[in-house]
CSV table of C-alpha atoms in Angstrom, one decimal:
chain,number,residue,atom,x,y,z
A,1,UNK,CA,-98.0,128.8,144.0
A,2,UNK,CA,-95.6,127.2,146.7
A,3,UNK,CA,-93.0,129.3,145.1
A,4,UNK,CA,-94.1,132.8,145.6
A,5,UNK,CA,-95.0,131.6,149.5
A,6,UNK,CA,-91.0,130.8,149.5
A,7,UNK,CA,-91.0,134.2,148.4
A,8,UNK,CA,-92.7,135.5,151.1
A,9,UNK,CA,-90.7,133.2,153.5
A,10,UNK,CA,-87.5,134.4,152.0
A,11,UNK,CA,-88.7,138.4,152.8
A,12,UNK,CA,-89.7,137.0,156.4
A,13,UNK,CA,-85.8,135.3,156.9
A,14,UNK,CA,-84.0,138.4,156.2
A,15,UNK,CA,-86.3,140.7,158.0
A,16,UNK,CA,-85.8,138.5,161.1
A,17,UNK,CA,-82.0,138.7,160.1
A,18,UNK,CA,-82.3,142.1,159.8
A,19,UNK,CA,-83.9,143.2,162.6
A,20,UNK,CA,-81.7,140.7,165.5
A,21,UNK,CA,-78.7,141.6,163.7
A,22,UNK,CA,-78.7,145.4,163.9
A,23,UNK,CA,-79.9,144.7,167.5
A,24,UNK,CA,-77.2,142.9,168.0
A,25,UNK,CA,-74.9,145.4,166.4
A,26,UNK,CA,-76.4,148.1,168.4
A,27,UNK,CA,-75.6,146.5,171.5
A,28,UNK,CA,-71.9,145.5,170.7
A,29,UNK,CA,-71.6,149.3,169.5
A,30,UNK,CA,-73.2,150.8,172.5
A,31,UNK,CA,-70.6,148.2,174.4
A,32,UNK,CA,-67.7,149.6,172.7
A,33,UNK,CA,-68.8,153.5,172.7
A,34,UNK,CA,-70.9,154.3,175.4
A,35,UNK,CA,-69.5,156.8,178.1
A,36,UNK,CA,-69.3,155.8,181.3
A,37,UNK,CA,-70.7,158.8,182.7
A,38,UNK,CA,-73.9,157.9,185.3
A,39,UNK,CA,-76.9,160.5,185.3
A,40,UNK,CA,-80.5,160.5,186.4
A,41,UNK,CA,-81.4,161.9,182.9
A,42,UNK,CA,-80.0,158.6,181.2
A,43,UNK,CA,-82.4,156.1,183.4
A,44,UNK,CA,-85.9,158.4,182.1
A,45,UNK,CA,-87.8,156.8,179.3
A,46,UNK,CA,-87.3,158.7,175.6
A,47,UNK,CA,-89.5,160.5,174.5
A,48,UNK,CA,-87.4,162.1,171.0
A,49,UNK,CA,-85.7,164.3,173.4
A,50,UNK,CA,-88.5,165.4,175.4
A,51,UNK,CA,-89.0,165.2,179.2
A,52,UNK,CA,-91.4,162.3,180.1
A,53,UNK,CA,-94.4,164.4,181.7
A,54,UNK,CA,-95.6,161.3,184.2
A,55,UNK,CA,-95.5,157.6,183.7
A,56,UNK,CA,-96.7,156.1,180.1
A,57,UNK,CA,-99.3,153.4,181.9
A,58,UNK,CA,-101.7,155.9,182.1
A,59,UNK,CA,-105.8,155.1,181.4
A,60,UNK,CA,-106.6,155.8,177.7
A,61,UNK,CA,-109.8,156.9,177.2
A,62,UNK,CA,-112.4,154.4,176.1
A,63,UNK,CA,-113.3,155.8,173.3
A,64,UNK,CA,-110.3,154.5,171.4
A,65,UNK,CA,-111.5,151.0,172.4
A,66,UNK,CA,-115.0,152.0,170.8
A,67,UNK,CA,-113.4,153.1,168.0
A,68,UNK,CA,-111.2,149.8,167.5
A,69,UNK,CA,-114.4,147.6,167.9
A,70,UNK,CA,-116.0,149.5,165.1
A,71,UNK,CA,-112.7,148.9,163.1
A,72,UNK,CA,-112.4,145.1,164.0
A,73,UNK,CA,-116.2,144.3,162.8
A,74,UNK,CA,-115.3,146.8,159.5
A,75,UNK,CA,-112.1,145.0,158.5
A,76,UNK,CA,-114.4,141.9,158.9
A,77,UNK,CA,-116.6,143.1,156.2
A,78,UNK,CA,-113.8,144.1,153.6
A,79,UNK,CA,-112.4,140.6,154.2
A,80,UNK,CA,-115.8,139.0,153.1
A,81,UNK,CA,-115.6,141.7,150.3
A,82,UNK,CA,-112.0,140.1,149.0
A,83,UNK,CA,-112.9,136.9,147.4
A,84,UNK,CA,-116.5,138.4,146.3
A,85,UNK,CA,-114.3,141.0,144.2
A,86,UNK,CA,-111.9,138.4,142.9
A,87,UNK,CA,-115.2,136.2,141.2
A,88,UNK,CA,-117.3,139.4,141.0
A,89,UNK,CA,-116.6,139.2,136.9
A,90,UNK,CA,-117.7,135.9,136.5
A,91,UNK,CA,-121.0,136.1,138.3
A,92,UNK,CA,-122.1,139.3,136.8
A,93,UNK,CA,-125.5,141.4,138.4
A,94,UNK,CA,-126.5,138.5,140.5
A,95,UNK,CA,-123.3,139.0,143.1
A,96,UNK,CA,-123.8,142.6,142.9
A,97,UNK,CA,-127.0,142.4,144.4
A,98,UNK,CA,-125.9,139.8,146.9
A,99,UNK,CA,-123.3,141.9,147.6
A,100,UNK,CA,-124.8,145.2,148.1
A,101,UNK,CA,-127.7,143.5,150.5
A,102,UNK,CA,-124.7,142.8,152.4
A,103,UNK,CA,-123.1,145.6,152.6
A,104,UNK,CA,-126.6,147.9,153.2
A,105,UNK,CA,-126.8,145.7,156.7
A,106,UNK,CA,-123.7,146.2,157.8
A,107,UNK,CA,-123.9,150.1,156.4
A,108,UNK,CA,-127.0,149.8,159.5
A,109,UNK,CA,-124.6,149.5,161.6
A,110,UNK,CA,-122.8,152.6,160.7
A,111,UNK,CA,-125.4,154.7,160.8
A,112,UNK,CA,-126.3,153.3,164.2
A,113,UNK,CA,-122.8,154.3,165.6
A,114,UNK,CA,-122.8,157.7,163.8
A,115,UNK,CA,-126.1,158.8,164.6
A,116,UNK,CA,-125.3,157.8,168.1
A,117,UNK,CA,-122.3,160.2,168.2
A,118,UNK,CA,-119.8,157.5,169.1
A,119,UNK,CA,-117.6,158.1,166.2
A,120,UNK,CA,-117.2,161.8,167.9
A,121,UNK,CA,-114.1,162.4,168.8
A,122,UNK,CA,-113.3,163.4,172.7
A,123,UNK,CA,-113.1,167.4,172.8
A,124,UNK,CA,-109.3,168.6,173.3
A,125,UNK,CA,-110.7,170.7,176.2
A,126,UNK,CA,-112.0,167.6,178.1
A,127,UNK,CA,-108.2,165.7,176.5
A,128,UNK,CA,-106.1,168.5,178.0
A,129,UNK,CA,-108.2,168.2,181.2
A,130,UNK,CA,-107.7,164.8,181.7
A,131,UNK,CA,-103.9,165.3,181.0
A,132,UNK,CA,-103.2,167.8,183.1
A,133,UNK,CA,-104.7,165.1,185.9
A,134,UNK,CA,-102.5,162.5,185.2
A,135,UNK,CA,-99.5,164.5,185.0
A,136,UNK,CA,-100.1,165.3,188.7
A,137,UNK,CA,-100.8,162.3,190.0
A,138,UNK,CA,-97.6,160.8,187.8
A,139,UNK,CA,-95.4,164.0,188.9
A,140,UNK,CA,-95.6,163.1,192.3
A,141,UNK,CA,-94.4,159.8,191.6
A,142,UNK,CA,-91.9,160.9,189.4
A,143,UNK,CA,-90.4,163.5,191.8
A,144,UNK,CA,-90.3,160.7,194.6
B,1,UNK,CA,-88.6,117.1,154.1
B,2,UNK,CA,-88.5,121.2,153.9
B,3,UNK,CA,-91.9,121.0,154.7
B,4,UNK,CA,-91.5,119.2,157.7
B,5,UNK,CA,-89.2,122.0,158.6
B,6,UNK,CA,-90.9,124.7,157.9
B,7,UNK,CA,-93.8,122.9,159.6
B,8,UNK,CA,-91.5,122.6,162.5
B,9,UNK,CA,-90.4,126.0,162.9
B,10,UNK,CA,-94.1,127.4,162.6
B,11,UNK,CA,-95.5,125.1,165.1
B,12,UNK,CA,-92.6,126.0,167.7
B,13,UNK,CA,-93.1,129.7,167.2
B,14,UNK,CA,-96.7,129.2,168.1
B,15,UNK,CA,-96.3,126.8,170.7
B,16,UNK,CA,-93.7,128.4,172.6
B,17,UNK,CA,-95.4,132.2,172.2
B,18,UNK,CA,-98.5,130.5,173.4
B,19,UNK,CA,-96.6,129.6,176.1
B,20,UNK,CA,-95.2,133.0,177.0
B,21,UNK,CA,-98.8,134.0,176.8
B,22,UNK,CA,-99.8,132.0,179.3
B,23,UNK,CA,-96.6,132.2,181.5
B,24,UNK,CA,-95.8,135.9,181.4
B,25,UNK,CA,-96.1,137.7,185.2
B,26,UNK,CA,-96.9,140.9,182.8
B,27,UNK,CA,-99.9,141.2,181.0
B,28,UNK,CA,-98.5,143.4,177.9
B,29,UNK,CA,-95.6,140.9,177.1
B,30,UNK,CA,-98.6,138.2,177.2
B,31,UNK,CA,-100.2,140.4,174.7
B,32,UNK,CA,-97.5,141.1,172.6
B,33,UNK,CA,-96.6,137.1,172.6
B,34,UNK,CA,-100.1,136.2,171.1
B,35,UNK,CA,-98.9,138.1,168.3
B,36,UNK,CA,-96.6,135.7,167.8
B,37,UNK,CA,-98.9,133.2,168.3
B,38,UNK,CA,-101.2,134.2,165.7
B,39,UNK,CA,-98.6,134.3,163.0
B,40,UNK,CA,-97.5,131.1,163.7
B,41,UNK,CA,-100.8,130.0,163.0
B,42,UNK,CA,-101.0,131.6,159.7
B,43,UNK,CA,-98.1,130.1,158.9
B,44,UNK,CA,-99.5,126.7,159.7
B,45,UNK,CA,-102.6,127.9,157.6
B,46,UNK,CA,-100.5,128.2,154.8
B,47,UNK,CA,-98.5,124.6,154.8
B,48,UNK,CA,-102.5,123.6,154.6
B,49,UNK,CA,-102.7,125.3,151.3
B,50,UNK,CA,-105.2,127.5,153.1
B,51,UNK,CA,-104.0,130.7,151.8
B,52,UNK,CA,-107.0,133.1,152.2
B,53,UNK,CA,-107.6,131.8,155.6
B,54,UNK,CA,-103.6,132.4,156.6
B,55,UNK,CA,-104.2,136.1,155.1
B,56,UNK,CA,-107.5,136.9,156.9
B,57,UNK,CA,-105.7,135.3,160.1
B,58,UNK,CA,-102.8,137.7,159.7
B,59,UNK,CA,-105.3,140.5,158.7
B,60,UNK,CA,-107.9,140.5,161.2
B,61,UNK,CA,-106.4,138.9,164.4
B,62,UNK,CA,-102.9,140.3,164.0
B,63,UNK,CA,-104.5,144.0,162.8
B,64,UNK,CA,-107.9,143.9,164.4
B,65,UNK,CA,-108.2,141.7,167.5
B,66,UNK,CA,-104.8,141.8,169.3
B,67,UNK,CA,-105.2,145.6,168.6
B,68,UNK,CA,-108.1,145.5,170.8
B,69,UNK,CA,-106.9,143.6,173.6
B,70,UNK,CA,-103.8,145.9,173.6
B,71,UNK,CA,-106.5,148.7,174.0
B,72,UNK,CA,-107.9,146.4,176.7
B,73,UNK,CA,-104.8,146.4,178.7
B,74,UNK,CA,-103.9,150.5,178.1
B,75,UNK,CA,-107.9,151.2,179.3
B,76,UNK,CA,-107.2,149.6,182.6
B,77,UNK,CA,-106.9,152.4,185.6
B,78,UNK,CA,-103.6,152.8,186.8
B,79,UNK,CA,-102.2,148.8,185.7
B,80,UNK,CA,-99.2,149.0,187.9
B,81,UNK,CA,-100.8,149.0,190.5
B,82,UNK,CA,-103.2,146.5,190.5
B,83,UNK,CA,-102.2,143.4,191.0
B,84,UNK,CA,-102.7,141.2,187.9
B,85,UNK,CA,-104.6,138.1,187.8
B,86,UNK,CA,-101.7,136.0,185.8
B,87,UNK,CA,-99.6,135.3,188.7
B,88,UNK,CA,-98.4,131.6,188.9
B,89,UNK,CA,-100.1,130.6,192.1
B,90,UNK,CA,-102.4,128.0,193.5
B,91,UNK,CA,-100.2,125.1,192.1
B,92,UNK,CA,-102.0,122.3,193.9
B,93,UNK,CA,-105.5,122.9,192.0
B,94,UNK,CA,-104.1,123.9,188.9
B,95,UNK,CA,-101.7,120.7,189.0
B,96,UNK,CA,-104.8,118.3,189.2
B,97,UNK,CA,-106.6,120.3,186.5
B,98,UNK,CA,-104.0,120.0,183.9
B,99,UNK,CA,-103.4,116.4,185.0
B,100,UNK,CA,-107.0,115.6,184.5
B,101,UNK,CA,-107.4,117.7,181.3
B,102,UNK,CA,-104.1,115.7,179.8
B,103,UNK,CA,-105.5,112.4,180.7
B,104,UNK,CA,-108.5,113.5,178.8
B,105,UNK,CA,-106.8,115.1,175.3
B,106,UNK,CA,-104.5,112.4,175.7
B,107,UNK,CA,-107.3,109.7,175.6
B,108,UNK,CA,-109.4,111.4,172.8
B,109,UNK,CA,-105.9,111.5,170.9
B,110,UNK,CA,-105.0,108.1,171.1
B,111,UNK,CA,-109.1,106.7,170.2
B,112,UNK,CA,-109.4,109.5,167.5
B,113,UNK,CA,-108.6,107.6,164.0
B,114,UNK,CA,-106.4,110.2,161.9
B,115,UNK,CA,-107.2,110.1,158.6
B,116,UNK,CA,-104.4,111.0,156.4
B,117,UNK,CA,-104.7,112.9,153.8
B,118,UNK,CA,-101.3,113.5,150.9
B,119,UNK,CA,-100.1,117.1,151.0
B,120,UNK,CA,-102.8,119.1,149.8
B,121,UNK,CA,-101.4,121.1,146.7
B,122,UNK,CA,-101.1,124.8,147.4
B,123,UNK,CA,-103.5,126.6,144.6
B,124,UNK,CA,-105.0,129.6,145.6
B,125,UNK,CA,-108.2,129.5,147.2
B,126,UNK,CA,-110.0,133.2,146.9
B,127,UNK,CA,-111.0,132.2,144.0
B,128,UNK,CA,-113.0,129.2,145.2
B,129,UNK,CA,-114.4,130.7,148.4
B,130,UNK,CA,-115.7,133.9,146.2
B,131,UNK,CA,-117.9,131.5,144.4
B,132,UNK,CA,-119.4,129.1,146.9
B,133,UNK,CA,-120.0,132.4,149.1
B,134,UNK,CA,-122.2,133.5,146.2
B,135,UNK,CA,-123.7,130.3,145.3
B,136,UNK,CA,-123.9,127.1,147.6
B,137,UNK,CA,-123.6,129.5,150.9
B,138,UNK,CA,-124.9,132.5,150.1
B,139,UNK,CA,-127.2,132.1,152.9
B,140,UNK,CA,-124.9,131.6,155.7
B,141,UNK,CA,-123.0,134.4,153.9
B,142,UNK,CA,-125.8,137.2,154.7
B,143,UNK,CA,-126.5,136.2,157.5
B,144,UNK,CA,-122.9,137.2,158.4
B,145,UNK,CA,-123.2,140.5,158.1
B,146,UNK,CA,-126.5,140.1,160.6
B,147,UNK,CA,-124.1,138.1,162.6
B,148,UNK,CA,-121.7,141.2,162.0
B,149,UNK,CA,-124.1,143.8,163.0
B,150,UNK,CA,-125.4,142.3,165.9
B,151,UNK,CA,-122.1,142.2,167.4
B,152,UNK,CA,-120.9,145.8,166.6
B,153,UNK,CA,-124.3,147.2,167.6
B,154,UNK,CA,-124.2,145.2,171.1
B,155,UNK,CA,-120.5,145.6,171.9
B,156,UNK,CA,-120.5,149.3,171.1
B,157,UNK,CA,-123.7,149.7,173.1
B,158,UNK,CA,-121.7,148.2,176.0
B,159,UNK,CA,-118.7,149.6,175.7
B,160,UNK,CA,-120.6,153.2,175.4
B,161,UNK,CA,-122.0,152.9,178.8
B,162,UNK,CA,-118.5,153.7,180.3
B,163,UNK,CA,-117.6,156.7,178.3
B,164,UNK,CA,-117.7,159.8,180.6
B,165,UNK,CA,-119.6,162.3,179.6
């Protein structure tokens, strides 16, 4: 049992390893190569290539928050569901049912968020709306 | 002795990103060092042989509550502006407080008998919990999900209200 948590321990240590050392290789290297060449263009975030349209600290809409909430309290549930499945076998109908009376008040819940629409996702309409906003208010800012 | 180590190393990584937490001027690198917090707890949750607890740490605070307060801190209107309520100020107050709140843990330390207890021997636990949820606690068990219910029924409910329509 300790042994396969060395295991794990042994993953962790060499992705630790892995991940300073090719920062650290990635600094030495852009130390040794990079031109020294100043332009505006270098300073803006990167975006794969793309120019930034406005600053990335802009307000998310809250429906992502909603939708993390329901998330959160569901990942709660399949954790209580975890050591039910591992003894499930041995416990036979009885669990099932304790199981399932479990699950049917949490599937309440569901239906309560469904039926109240927020698991609907924000039109793209009202999305490209909103974007277009913020890229004004963040253009002037940008072009400062 | 490797133990001790280990045991070391966890409880600095916690310790110290609990720090940064608390310390940080900006409130995403506070964020991001609770991450760091949390594992180091699951780590310590695993030198207690408390190996479902350590995954369900990792699981639902690590992927389900830090998640959320990352959320928390991209919802907020136009964050670089305001000024954020983490600044290092007021040091006279908060010196007294901590003072007085040290006196106290360090008196309930020192009266507080620690039982010792050899190094529990790591055998997996699912196993164990499964049954007692089903058996001796399956009580408290449904009444988590009501528990569960309640809260995604009242938080949703409040976080509705702002959604523009």
């Amino acid at each position: 049992m300790l042994f396969d948590y060395v295991n794990v321990l042994v993953f962790m240590t060499v992705g630790v390893l892995f991940l300073v050392g090719s920062l650290l290789a990635a600094r030495l290297a852009s130390r040794l190569l990079h031109s020294r060449i100043h332009n505006l263009d270098k300073l803006t975030n990167y975006e794969c290539g793309e120019r930034p349209i406005g600053g990335t600290a802009i307000q998310f809409n809250i429906r992502f928050y909603v939708i993390a909430l329901i998330f959160v309290i569901f990942e709660v549930e399949v954790v209580f569901l975890y050591p039910w499945a591992v003894v499930f076998k041995d416990l036979g109908f009885f669990a099932f049912v304790e199981m399932s009376i479990f699950i049917l008040i949490l599937l309440v819940g569901l239906a309560y968020v469904w039926c109240k629409g927020d698991l609907e996702w924000v039109k793209p309409s009202e999305i490209s709306l909103a974007r277009e906003r913020s890229s004004q208010e963040h253009g002037e800012i940008l072009h400062r | 002795m490797l133990l001790v180590i280990i045991f070391t190393i966890f409880a600095a990584i916690t310790i110290i990103s609990a720090g940064m937490v608390a310390f940080s001027q900006n409130i995403v690198y506070s964020a991001f060092s609770l991450l760091f917090t949390f594992f180091g707890i699951a780590g310590l949750y695993v030198l207690l042989a408390a190996d479902f607890l350590a995954a369900t740490q990792l699981l639902i605070y690590v992927g389900g509550i830090l998640v959320l307060l990352l959320f928390g801190v991209m919802l907020t209107h136009k964050i670089q502006e305001v000024n954020l309520s983490n600044e290092s100020m007021r040091l006279a107050p908060a010196a007294i407080v901590v003072l007085a709140f040290l006196g106290l843990l360090s008196i309930a330390i020192y009266r507080t008998q620690w039982p010792t207890v050899p190094v529990p021997e790591l055998t997996p636990t699912t196993a164990r919990i499964g049954t007692l949820f089903m058996t001796d606690y399956l009580l408290p068990f449904e009444i988590a999900s009501l528990v569960l219910l309640t809260a995604l029924v009242g938080a949703v409910f409040i976080a509705r209200g702002r959604v523009k329509k």
